[in-house]
Coordinates of C-alpha atoms in Angstrom, one line a residue:
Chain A
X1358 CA -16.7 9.2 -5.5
X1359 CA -14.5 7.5 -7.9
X1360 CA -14.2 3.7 -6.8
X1361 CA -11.8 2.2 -9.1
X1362 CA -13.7 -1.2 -9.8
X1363 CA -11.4 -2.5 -12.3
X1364 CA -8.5 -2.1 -10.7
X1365 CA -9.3 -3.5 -7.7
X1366 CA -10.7 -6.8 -9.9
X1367 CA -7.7 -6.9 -11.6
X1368 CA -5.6 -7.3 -8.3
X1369 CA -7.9 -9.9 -7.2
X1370 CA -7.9 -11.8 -10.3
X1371 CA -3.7 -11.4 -10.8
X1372 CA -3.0 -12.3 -7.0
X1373 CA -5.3 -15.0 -7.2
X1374 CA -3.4 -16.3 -10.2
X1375 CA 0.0 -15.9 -8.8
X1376 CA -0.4 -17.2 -5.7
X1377 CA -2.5 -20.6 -7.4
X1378 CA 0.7 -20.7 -9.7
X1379 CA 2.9 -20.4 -6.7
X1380 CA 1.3 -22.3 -4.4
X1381 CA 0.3 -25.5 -6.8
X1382 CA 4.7 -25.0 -8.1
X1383 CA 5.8 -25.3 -4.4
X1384 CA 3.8 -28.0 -3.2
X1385 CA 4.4 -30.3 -6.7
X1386 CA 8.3 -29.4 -5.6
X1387 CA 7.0 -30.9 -2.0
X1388 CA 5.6 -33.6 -3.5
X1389 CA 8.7 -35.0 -5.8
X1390 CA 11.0 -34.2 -3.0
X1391 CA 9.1 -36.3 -0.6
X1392 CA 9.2 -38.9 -3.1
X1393 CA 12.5 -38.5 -3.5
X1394 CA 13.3 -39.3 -0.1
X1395 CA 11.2 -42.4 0.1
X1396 CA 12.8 -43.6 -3.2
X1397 CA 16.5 -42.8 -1.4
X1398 CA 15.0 -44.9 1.2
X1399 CA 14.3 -48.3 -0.7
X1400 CA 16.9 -47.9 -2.7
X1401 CA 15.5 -47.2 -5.7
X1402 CA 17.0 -44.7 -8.3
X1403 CA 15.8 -41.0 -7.5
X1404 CA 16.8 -39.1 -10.3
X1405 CA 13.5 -38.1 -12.0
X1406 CA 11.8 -37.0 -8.5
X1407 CA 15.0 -35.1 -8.1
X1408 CA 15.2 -33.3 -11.3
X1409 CA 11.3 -32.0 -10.8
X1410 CA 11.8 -31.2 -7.6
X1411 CA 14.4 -28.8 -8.5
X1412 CA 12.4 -27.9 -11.3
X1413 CA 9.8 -26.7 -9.1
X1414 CA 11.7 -25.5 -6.3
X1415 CA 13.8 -23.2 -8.9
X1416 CA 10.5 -22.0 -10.6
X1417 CA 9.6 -21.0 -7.2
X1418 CA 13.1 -19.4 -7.2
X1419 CA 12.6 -17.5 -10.2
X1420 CA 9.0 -16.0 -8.8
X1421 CA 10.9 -14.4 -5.5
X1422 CA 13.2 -12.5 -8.0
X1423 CA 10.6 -11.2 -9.5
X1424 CA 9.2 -10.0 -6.6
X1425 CA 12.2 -8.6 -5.5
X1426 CA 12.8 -6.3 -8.6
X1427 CA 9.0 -5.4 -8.4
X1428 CA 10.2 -4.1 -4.5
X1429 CA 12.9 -2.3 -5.4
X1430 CA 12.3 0.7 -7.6
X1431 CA 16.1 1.1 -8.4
X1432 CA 15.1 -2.0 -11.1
X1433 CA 12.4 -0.2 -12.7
Chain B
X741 CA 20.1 26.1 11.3
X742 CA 17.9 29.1 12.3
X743 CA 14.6 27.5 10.2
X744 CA 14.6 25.2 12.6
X745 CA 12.2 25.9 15.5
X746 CA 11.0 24.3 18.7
X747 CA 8.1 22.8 16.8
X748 CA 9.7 21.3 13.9
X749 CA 12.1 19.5 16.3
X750 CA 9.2 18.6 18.0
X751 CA 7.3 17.3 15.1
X752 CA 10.8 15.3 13.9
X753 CA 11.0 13.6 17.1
X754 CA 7.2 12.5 16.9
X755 CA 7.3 11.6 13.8
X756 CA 10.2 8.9 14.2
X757 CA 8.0 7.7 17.3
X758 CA 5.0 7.3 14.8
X759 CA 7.6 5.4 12.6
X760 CA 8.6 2.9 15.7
X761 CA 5.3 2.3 16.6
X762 CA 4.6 1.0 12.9
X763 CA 7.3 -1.2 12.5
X764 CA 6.5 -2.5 16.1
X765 CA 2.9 -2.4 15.3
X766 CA 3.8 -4.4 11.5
X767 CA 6.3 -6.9 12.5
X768 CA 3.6 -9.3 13.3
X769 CA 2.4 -8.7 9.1
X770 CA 5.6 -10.6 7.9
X771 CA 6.4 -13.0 10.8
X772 CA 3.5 -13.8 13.0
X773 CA 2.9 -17.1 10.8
X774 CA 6.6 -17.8 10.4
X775 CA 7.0 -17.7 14.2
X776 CA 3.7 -19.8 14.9
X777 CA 4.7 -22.7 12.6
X778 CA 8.0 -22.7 13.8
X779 CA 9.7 -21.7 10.4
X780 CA 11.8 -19.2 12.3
X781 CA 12.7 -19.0 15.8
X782 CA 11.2 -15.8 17.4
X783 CA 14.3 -14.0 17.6
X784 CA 15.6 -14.6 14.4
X785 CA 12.4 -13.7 12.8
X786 CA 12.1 -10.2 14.3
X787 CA 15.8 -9.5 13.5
X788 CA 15.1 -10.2 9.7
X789 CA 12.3 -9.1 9.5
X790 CA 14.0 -5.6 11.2
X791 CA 17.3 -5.8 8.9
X792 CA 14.8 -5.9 6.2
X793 CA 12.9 -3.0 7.2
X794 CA 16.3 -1.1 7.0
X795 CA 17.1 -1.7 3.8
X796 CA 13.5 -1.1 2.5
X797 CA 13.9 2.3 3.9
X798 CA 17.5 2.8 2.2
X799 CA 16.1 1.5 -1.4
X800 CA 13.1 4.1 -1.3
X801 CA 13.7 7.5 -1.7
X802 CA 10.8 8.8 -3.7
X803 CA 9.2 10.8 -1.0
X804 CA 5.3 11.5 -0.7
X805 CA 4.5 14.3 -2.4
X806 CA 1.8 15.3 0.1
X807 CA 1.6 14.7 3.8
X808 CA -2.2 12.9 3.3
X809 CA -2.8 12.1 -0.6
X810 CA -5.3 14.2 -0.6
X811 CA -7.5 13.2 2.2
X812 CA -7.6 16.4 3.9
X813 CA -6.7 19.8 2.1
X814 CA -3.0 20.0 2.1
X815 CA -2.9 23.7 2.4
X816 CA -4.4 23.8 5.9
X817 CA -1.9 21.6 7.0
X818 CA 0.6 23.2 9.7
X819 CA 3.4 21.8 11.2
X820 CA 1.6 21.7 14.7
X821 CA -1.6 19.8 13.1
X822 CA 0.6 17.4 11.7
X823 CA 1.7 17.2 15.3
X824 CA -1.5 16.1 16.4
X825 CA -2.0 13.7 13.7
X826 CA 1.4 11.6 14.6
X827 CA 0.1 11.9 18.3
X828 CA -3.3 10.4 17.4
X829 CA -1.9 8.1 15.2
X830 CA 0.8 7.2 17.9
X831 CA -1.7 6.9 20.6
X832 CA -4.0 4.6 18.7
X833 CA -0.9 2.4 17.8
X834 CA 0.1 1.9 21.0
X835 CA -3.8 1.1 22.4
X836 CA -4.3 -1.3 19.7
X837 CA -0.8 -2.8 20.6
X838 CA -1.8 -3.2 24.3
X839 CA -5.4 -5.3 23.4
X840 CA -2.9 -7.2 21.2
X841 CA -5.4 -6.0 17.8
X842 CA -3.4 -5.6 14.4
X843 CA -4.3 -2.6 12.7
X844 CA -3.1 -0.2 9.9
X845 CA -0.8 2.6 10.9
X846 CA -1.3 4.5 7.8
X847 CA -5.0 5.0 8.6
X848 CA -4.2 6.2 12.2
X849 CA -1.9 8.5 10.4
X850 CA -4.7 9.6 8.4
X851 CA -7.4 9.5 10.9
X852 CA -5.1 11.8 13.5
X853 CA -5.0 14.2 10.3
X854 CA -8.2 14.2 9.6
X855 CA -9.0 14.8 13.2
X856 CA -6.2 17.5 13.5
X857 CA -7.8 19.4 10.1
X858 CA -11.2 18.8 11.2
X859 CA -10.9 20.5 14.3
X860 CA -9.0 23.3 13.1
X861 CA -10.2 23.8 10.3
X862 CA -14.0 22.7 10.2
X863 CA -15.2 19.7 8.0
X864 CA -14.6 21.2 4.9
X865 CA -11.0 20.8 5.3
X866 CA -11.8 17.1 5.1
X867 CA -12.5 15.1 1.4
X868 CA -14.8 12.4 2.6
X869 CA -14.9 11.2 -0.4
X870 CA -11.3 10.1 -0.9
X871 CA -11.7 9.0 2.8
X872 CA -14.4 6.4 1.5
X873 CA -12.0 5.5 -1.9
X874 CA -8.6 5.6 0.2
X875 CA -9.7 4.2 3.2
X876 CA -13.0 2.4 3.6
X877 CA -13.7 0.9 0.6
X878 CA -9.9 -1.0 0.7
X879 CA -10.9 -1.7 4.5
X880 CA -13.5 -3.7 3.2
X881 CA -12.1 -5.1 0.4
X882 CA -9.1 -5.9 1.6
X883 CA -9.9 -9.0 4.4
X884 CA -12.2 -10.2 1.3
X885 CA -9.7 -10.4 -1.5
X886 CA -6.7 -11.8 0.8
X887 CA -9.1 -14.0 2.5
X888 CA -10.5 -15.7 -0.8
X889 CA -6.9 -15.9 -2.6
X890 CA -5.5 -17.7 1.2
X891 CA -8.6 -20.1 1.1
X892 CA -7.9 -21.3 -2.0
X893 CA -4.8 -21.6 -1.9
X894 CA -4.3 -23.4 1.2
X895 CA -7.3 -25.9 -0.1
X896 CA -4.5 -26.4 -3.1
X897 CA -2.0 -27.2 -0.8
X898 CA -3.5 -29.7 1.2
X899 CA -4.7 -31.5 -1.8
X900 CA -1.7 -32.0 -3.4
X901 CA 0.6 -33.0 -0.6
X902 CA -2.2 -34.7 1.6
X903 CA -0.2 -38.1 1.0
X904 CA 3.0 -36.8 1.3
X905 CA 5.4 -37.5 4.2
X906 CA 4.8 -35.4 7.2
X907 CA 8.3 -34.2 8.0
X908 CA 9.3 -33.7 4.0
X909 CA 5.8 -31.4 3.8
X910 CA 6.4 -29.6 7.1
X911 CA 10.1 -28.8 6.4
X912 CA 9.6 -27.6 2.4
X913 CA 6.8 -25.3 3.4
X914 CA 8.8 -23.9 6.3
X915 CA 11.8 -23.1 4.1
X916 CA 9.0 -21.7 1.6
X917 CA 7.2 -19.8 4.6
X918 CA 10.9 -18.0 5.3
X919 CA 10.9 -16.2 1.8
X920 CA 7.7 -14.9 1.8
X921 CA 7.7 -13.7 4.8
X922 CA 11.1 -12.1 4.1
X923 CA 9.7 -10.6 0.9
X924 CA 6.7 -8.9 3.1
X925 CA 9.3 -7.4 5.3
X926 CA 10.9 -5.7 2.6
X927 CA 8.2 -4.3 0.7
X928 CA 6.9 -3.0 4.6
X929 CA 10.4 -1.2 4.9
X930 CA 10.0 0.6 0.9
X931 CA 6.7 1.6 1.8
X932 CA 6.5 2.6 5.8
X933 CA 9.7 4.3 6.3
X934 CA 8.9 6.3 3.3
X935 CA 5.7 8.0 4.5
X936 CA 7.5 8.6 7.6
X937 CA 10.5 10.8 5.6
X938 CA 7.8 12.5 3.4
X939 CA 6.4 13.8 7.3
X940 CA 9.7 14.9 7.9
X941 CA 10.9 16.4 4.2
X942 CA 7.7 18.3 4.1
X943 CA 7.7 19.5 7.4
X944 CA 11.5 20.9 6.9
X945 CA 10.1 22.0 3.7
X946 CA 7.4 23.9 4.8
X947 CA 10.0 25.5 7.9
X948 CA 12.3 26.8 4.9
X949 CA 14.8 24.7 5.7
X950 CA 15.2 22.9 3.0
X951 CA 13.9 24.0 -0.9
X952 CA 11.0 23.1 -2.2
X953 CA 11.0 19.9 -3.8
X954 CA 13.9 18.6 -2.0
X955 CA 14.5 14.9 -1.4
X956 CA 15.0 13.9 2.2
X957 CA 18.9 14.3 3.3
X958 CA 20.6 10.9 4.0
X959 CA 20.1 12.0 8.1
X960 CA 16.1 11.8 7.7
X961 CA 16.4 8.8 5.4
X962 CA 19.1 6.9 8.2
X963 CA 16.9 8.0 10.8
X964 CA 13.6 6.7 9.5
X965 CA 15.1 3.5 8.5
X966 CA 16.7 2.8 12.0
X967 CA 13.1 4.2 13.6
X968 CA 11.6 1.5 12.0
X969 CA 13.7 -0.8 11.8
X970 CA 13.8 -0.8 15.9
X971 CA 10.4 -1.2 16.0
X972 CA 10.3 -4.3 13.9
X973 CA 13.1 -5.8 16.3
X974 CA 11.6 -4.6 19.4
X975 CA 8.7 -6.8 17.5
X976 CA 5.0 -6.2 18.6
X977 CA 4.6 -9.7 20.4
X978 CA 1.0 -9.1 21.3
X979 CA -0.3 -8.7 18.0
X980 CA 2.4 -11.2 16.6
X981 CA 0.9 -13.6 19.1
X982 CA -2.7 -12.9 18.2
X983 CA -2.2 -12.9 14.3
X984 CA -0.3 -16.4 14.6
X985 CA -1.9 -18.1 17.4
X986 CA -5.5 -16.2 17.9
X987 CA -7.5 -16.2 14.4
X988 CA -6.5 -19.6 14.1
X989 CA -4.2 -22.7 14.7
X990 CA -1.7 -23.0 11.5
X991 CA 0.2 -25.4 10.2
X992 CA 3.4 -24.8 8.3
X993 CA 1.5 -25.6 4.9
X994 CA -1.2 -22.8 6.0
X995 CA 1.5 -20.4 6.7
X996 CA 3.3 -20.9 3.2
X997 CA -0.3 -20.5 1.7
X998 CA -1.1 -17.0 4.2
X999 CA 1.9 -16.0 3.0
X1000 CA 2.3 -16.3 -0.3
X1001 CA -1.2 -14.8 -0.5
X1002 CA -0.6 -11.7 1.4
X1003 CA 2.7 -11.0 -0.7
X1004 CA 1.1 -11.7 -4.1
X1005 CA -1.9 -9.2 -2.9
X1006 CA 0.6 -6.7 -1.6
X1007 CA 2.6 -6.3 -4.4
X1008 CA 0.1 -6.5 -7.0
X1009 CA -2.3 -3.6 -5.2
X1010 CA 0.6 -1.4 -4.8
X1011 CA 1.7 -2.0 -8.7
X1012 CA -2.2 -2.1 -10.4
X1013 CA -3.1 0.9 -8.9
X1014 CA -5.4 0.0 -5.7
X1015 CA -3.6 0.4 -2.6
X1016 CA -4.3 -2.2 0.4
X1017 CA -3.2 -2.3 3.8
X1018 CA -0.8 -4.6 4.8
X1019 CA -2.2 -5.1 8.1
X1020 CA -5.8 -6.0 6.4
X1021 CA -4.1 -8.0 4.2
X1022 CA -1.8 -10.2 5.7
X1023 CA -4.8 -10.7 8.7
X1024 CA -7.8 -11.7 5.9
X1025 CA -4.9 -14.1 4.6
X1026 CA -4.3 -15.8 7.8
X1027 CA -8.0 -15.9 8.0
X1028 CA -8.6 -17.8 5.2
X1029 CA -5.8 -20.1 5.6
X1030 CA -8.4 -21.4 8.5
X1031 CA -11.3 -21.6 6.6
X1032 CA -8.9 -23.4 3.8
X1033 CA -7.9 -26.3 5.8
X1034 CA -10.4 -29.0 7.1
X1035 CA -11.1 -29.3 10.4
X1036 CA -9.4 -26.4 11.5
X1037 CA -10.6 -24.0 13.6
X1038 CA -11.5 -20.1 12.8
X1039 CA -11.8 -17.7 16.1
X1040 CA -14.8 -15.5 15.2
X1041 CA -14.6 -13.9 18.4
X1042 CA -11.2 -12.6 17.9
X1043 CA -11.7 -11.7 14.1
X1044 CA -14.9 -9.4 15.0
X1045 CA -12.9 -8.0 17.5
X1046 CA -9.9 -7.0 14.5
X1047 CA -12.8 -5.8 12.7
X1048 CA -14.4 -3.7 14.7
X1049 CA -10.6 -2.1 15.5
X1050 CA -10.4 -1.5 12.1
X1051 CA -13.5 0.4 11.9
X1052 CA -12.4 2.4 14.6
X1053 CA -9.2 3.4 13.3
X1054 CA -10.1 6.4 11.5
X1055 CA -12.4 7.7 13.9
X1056 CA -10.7 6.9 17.5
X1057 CA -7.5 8.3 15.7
X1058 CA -8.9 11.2 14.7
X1059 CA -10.2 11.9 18.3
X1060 CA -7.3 11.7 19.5
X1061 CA -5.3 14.0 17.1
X1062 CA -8.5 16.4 17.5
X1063 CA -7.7 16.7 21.0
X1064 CA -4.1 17.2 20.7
X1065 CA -4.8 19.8 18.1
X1066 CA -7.1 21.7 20.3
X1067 CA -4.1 22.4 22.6
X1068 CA -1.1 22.0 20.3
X1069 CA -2.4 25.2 18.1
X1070 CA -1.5 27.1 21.1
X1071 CA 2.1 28.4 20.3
X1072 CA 5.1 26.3 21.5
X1073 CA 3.4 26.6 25.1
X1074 CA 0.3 24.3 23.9
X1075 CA 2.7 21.9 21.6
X1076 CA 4.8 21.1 25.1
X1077 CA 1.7 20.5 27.2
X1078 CA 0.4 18.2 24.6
X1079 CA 3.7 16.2 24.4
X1080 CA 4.1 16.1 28.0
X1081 CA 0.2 14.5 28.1
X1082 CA 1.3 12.6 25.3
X1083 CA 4.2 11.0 27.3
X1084 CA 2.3 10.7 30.1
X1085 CA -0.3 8.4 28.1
X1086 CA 2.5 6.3 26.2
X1087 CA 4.5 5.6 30.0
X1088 CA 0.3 4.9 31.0
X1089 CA -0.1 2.2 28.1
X1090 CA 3.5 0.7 28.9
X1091 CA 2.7 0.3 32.6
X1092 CA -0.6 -1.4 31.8
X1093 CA 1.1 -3.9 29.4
X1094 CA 3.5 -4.8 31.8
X1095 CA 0.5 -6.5 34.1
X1096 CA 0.7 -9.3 31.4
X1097 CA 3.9 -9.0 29.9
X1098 CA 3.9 -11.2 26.2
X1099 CA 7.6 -11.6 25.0
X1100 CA 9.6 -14.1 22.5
X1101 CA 9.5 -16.8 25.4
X1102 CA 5.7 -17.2 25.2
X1103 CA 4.2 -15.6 21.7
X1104 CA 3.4 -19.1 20.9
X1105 CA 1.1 -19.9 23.2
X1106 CA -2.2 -19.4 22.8
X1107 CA -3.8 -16.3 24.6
X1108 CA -5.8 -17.3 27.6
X1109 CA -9.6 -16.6 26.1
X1110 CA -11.3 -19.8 26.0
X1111 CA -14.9 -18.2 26.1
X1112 CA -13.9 -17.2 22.5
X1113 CA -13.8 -20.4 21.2
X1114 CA -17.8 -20.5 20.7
X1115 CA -17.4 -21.4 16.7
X1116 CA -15.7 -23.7 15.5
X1117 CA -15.7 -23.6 10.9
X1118 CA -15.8 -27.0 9.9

């Protein structure tokens, strides 16, 4: 019997990486755009908790297309 | 037309059953945490999740080379065994279905094989040892890896927005929650439909209706995708229900995490080289989205009970193709009676759902089991 060790260690260790990357991206995005919205609130300028909140969320963005081309074999 | 014989309309027909039973079976793999947080509405999430299926099955066309990847000696394989395979595979679908208990179609479809081969065949028809690298080994494996990656990621979560506003956190994650589970639904729809048209290409293949080598003809690829696609929007509420309401309570932060999880494990098994179920997957996620979170609550009871399904799926599935076999290798005679008993069984399992019917209108409610909430994970 042939159990294929390292690959299954490597999809461990690169979808624990991903989703840590993923996950940590989206909720920073969370974060700035909730501060955004309490800054919009008091009136205070929001234009840095915008900016990494669209940094983040657009990351995030980026990440999805990826995974789409890896789920479509027509892109490989 | 003259290749194509009672049986191989027969096995067609079944096959595209076996294919709506996994997209109904599936459906709660993409969207059970989706509809349980609230992301998507019940309706809407089946119907995406069901469009998505479709066009999975439309952007794969690279057909299985084999019916079983090796599991059972290919050469053995007739068109009636493969019969009884579907029909095991079918069966065990729909039982698992009615106790509400996610598991993998692919290994019914290879347990009602192996059970098929086995009995006509003898044991040496059957590699046990690819059954232990294709099917057990993952089994375990895969509630483990998915488990440990959803864990840590929903403890990431909840760490860095613990201070954030509740309606800002809730909303983003649902929003988030929506794409994953969208991406889940596709990759279901490349891979499921697909082993459903290699049944059918090899099986018109083997009938000499089409040449060797062929790929499947738009008809089979249309009606795999649609087969599936059905099921998905037909949507499996029992098992959506206990996937998003009966390993544990989530919140939309949990669901992102699950989520993201499962979709990272999928894609990276199925493009590193060691193949995981979808159904293991996506349930070991949700799993350790519970343990993830503080104070929330895993169900044991229930995920012993998905457990022990899964370690039944091979065997109870190959039972059941076994017995079909031992009929359907009869002629055309022996294939009817076993679909007749096979009918008979599906309208049986039907009628017995219908005693406590689970629908869009209440798969967010929490199934009535309170003796199963012995543990609590702190």
């Amino acid at each position: 019997m042939d159990i294929k060790w390292g690959s299954l260690g490597q999809v461990f260790v690169v979808s624990l990486g991903v989703t840590v990357a993923v996950v940590v991206i989206f909720s920073l995005g969370v974060l700035a755009a909730s501060a955004r919205q309490v800054a919009l609130e008091r009136g205070r300028p929001a234009a840095v908790p915008s900016a990494a909140a669209a940094l983040c969320f657009g990351a995030c963005a980026v990440i999805v297309l990826y995974g789409i081309y890896l789920i479509v074999p027509q892109f490989h | 037309m003259e290749h194509v014989t009672f049986l191989v309309i027969v096995v067609i027909i079944t096959a595209l059953v076996f294919d709506f039973t996994n997209g109904f079976h599936d459906t709660a793999n993409a969207m059970a945490t989706s509809i349980a947080t609230g992301a998507l509405s019940p309706r809407w999430a089946v119907a995406i999740s069901g469009a998505l299926n479709l066009v999975g099955a439309f952007l794969s066309v690279e057909v299985a080379k084999t019916i079983s990847g090796g599991i059972v000696d290919d050469h053995l394989v007739s068109p009636a065994m493969v019969f009884a395979g579907l029909v095991g595979a079918i069966v065990w679908n729909l039982l698992t279905w009615l106790v509400g208990l996610p598991s993998s179609s692919s290994h019914a479809l290879f347990g009602g094989l192996i059970g098929a081969v086995w009995f006509s065949a003898g044991s040496s028809g059957v590699h046990f040892d690819t059954v232990a690298e294709k099917i057990l080994i993952p089994a375990v494996a895969a509630p483990f890896v998915a488990g440990f990656v959803a864990t840590t990621a929903t403890y990431l979560v909840y760490r860095i927005t613990g201070r954030s506003r509740g309606t800002t956190v809730r909303e983003g994650f649902r929003l988030g929650q929506i794409a994953s589970a969208s991406l889940v639904s596709l990759a279901h729809g490349t891979n499921d439909a697909q082993k459903t048209m290699g049944v059918i290409t090899l099986t018109l293949i083997s009938a000499g209706a089409l040449d060797k080598g062929s790929d499947p003809p738009v008809w089979v690829i249309a009606a795999a995708g649609l087969a599936i696609a059905l099921g998905t929007f037909i949507g499996g509420w029992r098992i959506i229900r206990t996937m998003g309401t009966g390993i544990t309570e989530i919140e939309s932060p949990q669901g992102f995490a699950a989520e993201s999880g499962s979709t990272a494990v999928i894609l990276a098994s199925s493009h590193l080289g060691f193949a995981l179920s979808t159904t293991q997957v996506c349930s070991g996620a949700i799993l350790g989205s519970g343990l993830g979170r503080r104070l929330s609550e895993v169900r044991w009871g229930v995920a012993g009970r998905m457990a022990v399904a899964w370690l039944l799926t091979v065997p109870a599935a190959a039972t059941a193709g076994a017995l079909t076999a031992s009929v359907a290798t009869h002629g055309n005679i022996g294939v009817l009676v076993a679909a007749i008993v096979a009918v008979a069984v599906i309208a049986g399992i039907y009628a017995a759902s219908r005693r406590d019917p689970v629908g869009a209108s209440n798969v967010t409610e929490a199934p009535r089991q309170p003796s199963e909430r012995l543990s609590a994970a702190a």
